[in-house]
Short mmCIF file of C-alpha atoms in Angstrom, two decimals:
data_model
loop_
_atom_site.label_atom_id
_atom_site.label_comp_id
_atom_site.label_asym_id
_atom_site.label_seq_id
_atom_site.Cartn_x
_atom_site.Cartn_y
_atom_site.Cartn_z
CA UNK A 288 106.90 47.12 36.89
CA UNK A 289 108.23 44.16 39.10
CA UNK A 290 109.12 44.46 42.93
CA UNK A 291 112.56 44.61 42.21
CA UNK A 292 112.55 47.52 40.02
CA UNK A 293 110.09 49.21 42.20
CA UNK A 294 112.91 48.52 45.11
CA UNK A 295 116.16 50.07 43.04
CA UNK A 296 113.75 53.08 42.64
CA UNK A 297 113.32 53.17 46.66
CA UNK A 298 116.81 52.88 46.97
CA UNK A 299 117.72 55.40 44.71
CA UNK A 300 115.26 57.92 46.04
CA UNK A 301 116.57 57.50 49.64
CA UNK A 302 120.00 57.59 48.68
CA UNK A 303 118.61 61.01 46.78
CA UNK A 304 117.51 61.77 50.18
CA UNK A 305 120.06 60.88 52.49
CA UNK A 306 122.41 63.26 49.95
CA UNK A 307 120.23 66.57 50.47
CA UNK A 308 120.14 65.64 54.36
CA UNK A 309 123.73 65.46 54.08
CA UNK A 310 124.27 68.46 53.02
CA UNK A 311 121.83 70.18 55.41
CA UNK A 312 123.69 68.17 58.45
CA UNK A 313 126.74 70.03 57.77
CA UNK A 314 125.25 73.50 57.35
CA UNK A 315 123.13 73.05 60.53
CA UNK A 316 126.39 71.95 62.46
CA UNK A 317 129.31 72.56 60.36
CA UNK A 318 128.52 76.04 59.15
CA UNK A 319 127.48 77.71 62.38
CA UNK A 320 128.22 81.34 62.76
CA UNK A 321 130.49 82.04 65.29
CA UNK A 322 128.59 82.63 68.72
CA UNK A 323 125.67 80.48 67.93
CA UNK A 324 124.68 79.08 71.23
CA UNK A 325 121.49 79.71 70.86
CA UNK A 326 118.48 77.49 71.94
CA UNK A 327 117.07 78.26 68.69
CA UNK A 328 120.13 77.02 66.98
CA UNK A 329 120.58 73.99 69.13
CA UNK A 330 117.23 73.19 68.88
CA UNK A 331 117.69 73.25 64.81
CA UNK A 332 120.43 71.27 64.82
CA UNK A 333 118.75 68.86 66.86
CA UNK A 334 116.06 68.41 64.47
CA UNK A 335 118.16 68.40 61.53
CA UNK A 336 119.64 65.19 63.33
CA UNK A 337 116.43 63.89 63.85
CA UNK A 338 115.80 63.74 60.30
CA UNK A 339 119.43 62.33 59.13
CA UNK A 340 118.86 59.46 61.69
CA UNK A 341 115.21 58.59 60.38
CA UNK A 342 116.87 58.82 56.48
CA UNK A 343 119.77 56.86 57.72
CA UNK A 344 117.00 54.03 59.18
CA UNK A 345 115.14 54.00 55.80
CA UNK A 346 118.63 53.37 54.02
CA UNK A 347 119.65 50.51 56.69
CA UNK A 348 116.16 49.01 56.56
CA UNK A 349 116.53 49.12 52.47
CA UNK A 350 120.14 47.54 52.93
CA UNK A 351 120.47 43.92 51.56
CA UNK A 352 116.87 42.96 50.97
CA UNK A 353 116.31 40.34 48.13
CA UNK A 354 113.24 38.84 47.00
CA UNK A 355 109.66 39.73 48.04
CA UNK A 356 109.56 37.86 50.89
CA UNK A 357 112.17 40.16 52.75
CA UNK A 358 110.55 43.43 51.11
CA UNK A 359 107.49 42.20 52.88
CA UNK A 360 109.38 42.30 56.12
CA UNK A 361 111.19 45.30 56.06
CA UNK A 362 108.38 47.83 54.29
CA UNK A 363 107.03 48.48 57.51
CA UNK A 364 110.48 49.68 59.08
CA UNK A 365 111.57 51.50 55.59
CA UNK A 366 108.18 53.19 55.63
CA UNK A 367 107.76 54.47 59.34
CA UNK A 368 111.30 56.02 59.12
CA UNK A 369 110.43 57.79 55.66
CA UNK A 370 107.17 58.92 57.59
CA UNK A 371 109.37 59.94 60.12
CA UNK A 372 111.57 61.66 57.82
CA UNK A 373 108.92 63.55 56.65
CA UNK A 374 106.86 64.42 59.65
CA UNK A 375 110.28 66.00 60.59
CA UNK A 376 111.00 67.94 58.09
CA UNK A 377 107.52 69.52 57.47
CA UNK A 378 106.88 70.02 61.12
CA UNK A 379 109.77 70.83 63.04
CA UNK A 380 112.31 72.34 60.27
CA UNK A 381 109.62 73.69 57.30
CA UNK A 382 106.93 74.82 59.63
CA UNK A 383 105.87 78.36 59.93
CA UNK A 384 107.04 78.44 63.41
CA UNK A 385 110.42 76.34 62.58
CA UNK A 386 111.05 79.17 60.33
CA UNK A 387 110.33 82.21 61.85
CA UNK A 388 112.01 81.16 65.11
CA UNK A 389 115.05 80.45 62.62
CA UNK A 390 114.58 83.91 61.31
CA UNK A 391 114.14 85.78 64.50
CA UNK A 392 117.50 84.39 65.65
CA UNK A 393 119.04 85.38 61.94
CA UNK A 394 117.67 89.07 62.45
CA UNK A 395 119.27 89.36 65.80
CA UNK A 396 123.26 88.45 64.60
CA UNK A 397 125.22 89.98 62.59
CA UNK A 398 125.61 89.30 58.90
CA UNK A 399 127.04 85.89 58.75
CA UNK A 400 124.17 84.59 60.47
CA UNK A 401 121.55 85.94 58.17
CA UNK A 402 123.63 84.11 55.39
CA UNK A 403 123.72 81.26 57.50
CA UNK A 404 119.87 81.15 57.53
CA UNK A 405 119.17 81.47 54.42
CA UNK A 406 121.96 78.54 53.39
CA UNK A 407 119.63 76.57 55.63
CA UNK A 408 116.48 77.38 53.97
CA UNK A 409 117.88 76.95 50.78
CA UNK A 410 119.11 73.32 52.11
CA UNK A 411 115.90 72.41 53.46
CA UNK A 412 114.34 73.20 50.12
CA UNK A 413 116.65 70.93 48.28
CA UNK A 414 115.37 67.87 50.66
CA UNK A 415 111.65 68.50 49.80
CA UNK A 416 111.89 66.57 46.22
CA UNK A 417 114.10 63.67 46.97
CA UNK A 418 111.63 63.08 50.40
CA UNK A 419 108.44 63.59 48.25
CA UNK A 420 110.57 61.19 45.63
CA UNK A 421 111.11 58.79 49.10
CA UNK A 422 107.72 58.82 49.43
CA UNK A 423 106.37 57.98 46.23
CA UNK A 424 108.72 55.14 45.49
CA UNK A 425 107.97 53.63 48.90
CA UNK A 426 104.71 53.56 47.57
CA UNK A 427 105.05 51.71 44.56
CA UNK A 428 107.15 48.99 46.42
CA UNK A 429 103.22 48.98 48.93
CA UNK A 430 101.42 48.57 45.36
CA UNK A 431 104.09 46.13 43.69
CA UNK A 432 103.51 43.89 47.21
CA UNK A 433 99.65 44.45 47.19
CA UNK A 434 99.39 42.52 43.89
CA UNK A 435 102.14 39.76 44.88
CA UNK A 436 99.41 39.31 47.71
CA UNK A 437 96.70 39.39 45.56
CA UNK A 438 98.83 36.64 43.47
CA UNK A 439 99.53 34.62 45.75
CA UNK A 440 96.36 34.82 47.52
CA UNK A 441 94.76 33.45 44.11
CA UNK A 442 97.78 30.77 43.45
CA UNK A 443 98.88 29.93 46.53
CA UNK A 444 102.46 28.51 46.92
CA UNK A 445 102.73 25.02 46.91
CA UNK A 446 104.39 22.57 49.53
CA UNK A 447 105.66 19.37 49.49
CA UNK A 448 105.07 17.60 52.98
CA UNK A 449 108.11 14.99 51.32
CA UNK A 450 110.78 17.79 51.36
CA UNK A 451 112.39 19.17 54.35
CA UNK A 452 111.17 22.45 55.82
CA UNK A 453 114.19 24.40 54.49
CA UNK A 454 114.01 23.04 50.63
CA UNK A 455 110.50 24.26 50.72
CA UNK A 456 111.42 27.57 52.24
CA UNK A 457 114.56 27.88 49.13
CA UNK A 458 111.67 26.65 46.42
CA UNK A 459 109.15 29.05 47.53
CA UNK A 460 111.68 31.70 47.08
CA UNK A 461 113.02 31.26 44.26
CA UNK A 462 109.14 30.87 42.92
CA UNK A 463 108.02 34.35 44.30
CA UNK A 464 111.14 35.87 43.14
CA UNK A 465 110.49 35.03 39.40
CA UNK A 466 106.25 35.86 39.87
CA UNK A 467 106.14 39.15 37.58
CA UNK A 468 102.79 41.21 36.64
CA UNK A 469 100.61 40.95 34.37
CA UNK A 470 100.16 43.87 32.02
#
């Protein structure tokens, strides 16, 4: 696999992602039974934009990157908002407490609010895969830049003290772009 392919598969995962969170934004605020001024509901909501905004960061951090060099830079950002994502989602909106509280509240209205739970938890499920997906391709993009390091590390770039700073900086990339693996 190259770094580049192991990026489009990032991409595609978040965008996966930022789909399912999508859809769970608009039940969590859109959907709303009538009355719903709850903490517990507000507090829900809350979360649910918690987790759109660290999706939303992954996507922006993924957003015009080309060429190891800038994959390098940005991994960090892309991978503390998927962690982010996730620590969300299992904690505050998938968590045994999350849920119950959720439930409690559900048991208490009438029946459009028991439907409206369970179109939550239904949503929430269909995030699990595409953040697990996240996840998984964010880690191949880690591995993909672990053995450009190791690469590099062993064949160092080379620089011509005769060229301007900036020629060096364009040849470099254009080198690391085109270093593949070795199968």
């Amino acid at each position: 696999m190259t770094i580049s392919i192991a990026l489009q598969q990032l991409r595609d995962s978040t965008g996966r992602l930022s789909e399912a969170v999508t859809e769970l934004v608009m039940i969590a605020h859109e959907d709303r039974p009538d009355d719903s001024e709850v903490a517990a509901v507000d507090h829900l909501a809350e979360q649910v934009s918690e987790l759109q905004s660290a999706v939303v960061t992954a996507g922006r951090g993924l957003a015009g990157i080309e060429g190891p060099a800038a994959v390098a830079a940005r991994m960090p950002l892309v991978d503390a908002a998927l962690a982010a994502a996730s620590l969300c989602y299992w904690r505050d909106l998938r968590s045994y407490a999350a849920t119950s509280a959720m439930r409690q509240v559900a048991r208490r209205g009438a029946a459009d609010w028991r439907a409206w739970q369970v179109s939550i938890e239904q949503s929430q499920q269909r995030c699990e895969q595409p953040l697990d997906e996240a996840a998984a391709s964010a880690r191949t993009v880690w591995l993909e830049l672990a053995e450009l390091v190791s690469l590099w590390l062993s064949h160092p770039p080379t620089i011509d003290a005769g060229v301007p700073a900036s020629e060096n900086t364009a040849s470099q990339n254009t080198a690391s772009q085109n270093t593949r693996r070795s199968t």
